[in-house]
């Protein structure tokens, strides 16, 4: 442990300690050196070893990555997992039917036997350890290499490092780049794949406020769901089996019912997905003016066409519920990014910094290495602005339609199948049939026709500054860019128009039929087109990649840059700050605008409204102030609260911990006023929105009557 803590690169050792404590996503292995003293001053009562240890159990052993995109935490000795409602959404939707819609009505297992296992992939990833491998990897590259050759050399060394540390496949090892390729660390994980649903509140609570309240404060949302990790009898990862037993974790989080107040210490451990705080001014400008507007418009087009069918029946709503929710989340996020980045003139402030850097870079001592950096970066963005707009329209077609990417999913598998010999076909046919069966659970052909036609029209008519896919352009010119008839005919003729046709193809495969399938041909053309680029762009991209890496290196070397921590990249980080209010808001009935109450939630209630309806039992319990042991000392039931922690997507489901490492809340959102947070941290406005753990337990025990689940937790009063 001492070796790992002390083995810190010189650049990181030089990080100033005066940085505001609420900014930064920090590596756990450097907490003792960089952050521990600050955290103690703010209220931390744990040692660095109690947060991160490779020899003893520590907080990091209770934090898991949930299904690759969220965070979760272990909260009982029997492997009980807590994460966000929206993180468990896909699994709950899969387990729901029109007759037994647990997504809509909620569900709580009354025994281990009644916990539900989804058929599709669901796993949690435990973090074992990390270490620095920068010197080893960077020794394999030199400044004369092209970016392609550099990447090839790095990937070869990464493969070797991962092989050396996976202990024969026991662990998953991931080497990740930091500071734009200037440093590298490897992370060792252990994955558990038998994860079962324990409980979820009804959607009216878990998604209360819907799209209207998404990214907004004040919030009143029970954004949580619960699962359990199972292992074999020896505690090792195992595929799903009825003989598996609940995992006995190395560490689990105790739950504190004391509540929070303004200024209380709060730390969050989790897996933030992606920040871009080193992004150059040209990249911010490209996103605000070209990429994000196309993303927003494409997402809205997909949402509108999904919603039209979702409103027709509960069965169709379940088909598109997950895709719609994901699309809506990023639709609002990207619009918020446009507004915030524009309002705060982030590109302008970055340009000022880059002008200072360029002046430093062109001093005689620095010019050979850094002199062309800003020129190369700006040339790349000028050359790719219109392509960024084009690509985002096309990406939304891929994200919202089932058939846009068929060429690299089921279609690619069928192509390999038809080329295989009879013995190989017989071997893989059952798996392909199962893959197709799963896929068609989330497809309704009339909706897919409308989605594809609408997205093709948007793409063809709005991507005016960059050449669109040839056949899309040709068809549009003939039909005045109305793709309805083309799409209807193409899908009807396609083997992908139904599960039965796919299964029939498996029985009698034909290369000619696949090669001439209109949907397969269209998908392959769109995928090929988005990945193609001119020689000019290819060269500019090579120069840009090298220059961006040098920009980050130079900003750190010159100390012109103000950011001292690496961008988020789905690796485990710690952020710390405090409970912190926003200015008073008349929409919030709370005495201090750092929390909300059940009374405030009921005030938002709209009977029959898709976003603001509430179960009658909640209304009754609020009227009677039936809060039980989970009431705050002020007499109300607190629902959500604010901290000033530094988080982003991927932190969804992260535990909010007090100074003793006890669970006080569950992070689930940020506030729209600081939506530029992925690019620039706002000390005044940036907030994390959390579910109060007392509200979580009230929903489980008092509202739902599932006291058996609360009883297995360690409760601290």
Short mmCIF file of N, CA and C in Angstrom, two decimals, residues 7 10 29 66 70 72 74 206 215 218 235 308 333 399-400 403 408 488 497 558 574 632 681:
data_model
loop_
_atom_site.label_atom_id
_atom_site.label_comp_id
_atom_site.label_asym_id
_atom_site.label_seq_id
_atom_site.Cartn_x
_atom_site.Cartn_y
_atom_site.Cartn_z
N UNK A 7 4.04 6.22 -4.94
CA UNK A 7 4.48 6.19 -6.33
C UNK A 7 3.64 7.16 -7.16
N UNK A 10 5.69 13.17 -10.86
CA UNK A 10 6.12 14.51 -10.45
C UNK A 10 5.06 15.55 -10.74
N UNK A 29 -6.02 6.30 -5.20
CA UNK A 29 -4.67 5.95 -4.76
C UNK A 29 -3.84 7.17 -4.37
N UNK A 66 -22.22 -0.30 -12.20
CA UNK A 66 -23.45 -1.05 -12.43
C UNK A 66 -23.73 -1.14 -13.92
N UNK A 70 -23.47 3.03 -14.94
CA UNK A 70 -23.86 3.72 -13.72
C UNK A 70 -22.98 3.26 -12.57
N UNK A 72 -23.19 1.96 -8.32
CA UNK A 72 -24.06 1.41 -7.29
C UNK A 72 -23.21 1.12 -6.07
N UNK A 74 -22.91 -1.43 -2.29
CA UNK A 74 -23.34 -2.58 -1.51
C UNK A 74 -23.75 -2.07 -0.13
N UNK A 206 -40.51 6.74 -8.92
CA UNK A 206 -39.14 6.63 -9.41
C UNK A 206 -38.81 7.59 -10.51
N UNK A 215 -33.05 17.35 -14.72
CA UNK A 215 -31.99 18.35 -14.62
C UNK A 215 -32.42 19.63 -13.91
N UNK A 218 -36.19 22.73 -7.78
CA UNK A 218 -36.30 21.63 -6.82
C UNK A 218 -36.84 20.34 -7.43
N UNK A 235 -18.04 -17.77 -3.06
CA UNK A 235 -17.98 -16.32 -3.21
C UNK A 235 -17.39 -15.84 -4.51
N UNK A 308 -45.61 8.77 -30.05
CA UNK A 308 -46.87 8.57 -30.78
C UNK A 308 -47.39 7.14 -30.61
N UNK A 333 -30.12 17.32 -21.78
CA UNK A 333 -28.74 17.60 -21.38
C UNK A 333 -28.04 18.44 -22.44
N UNK A 399 -29.27 5.93 -33.11
CA UNK A 399 -29.65 5.72 -31.71
C UNK A 399 -31.15 5.49 -31.53
N UNK A 400 -31.97 6.03 -32.41
CA UNK A 400 -33.41 5.98 -32.18
C UNK A 400 -34.15 4.99 -33.07
N UNK A 403 -33.17 -0.22 -37.18
CA UNK A 403 -32.56 -0.75 -38.38
C UNK A 403 -31.38 0.07 -38.89
N UNK A 408 -24.12 -3.61 -38.59
CA UNK A 408 -23.02 -4.00 -37.70
C UNK A 408 -23.50 -4.83 -36.51
N UNK A 488 -41.23 2.19 -46.20
CA UNK A 488 -42.28 1.17 -46.09
C UNK A 488 -41.97 -0.03 -46.98
N UNK A 497 -37.62 -7.55 -41.37
CA UNK A 497 -38.92 -6.97 -41.03
C UNK A 497 -39.67 -7.78 -39.98
N UNK A 558 3.55 24.82 -18.39
CA UNK A 558 3.63 26.28 -18.31
C UNK A 558 2.85 26.84 -17.13
N UNK A 574 -13.16 9.90 -6.60
CA UNK A 574 -13.75 10.46 -5.40
C UNK A 574 -13.89 11.96 -5.57
N UNK A 632 -37.52 13.98 9.48
CA UNK A 632 -36.45 14.85 9.94
C UNK A 632 -36.84 15.45 11.29
N UNK A 681 -16.09 23.79 -14.67
CA UNK A 681 -16.74 23.68 -13.36
C UNK A 681 -17.11 25.07 -12.86
#
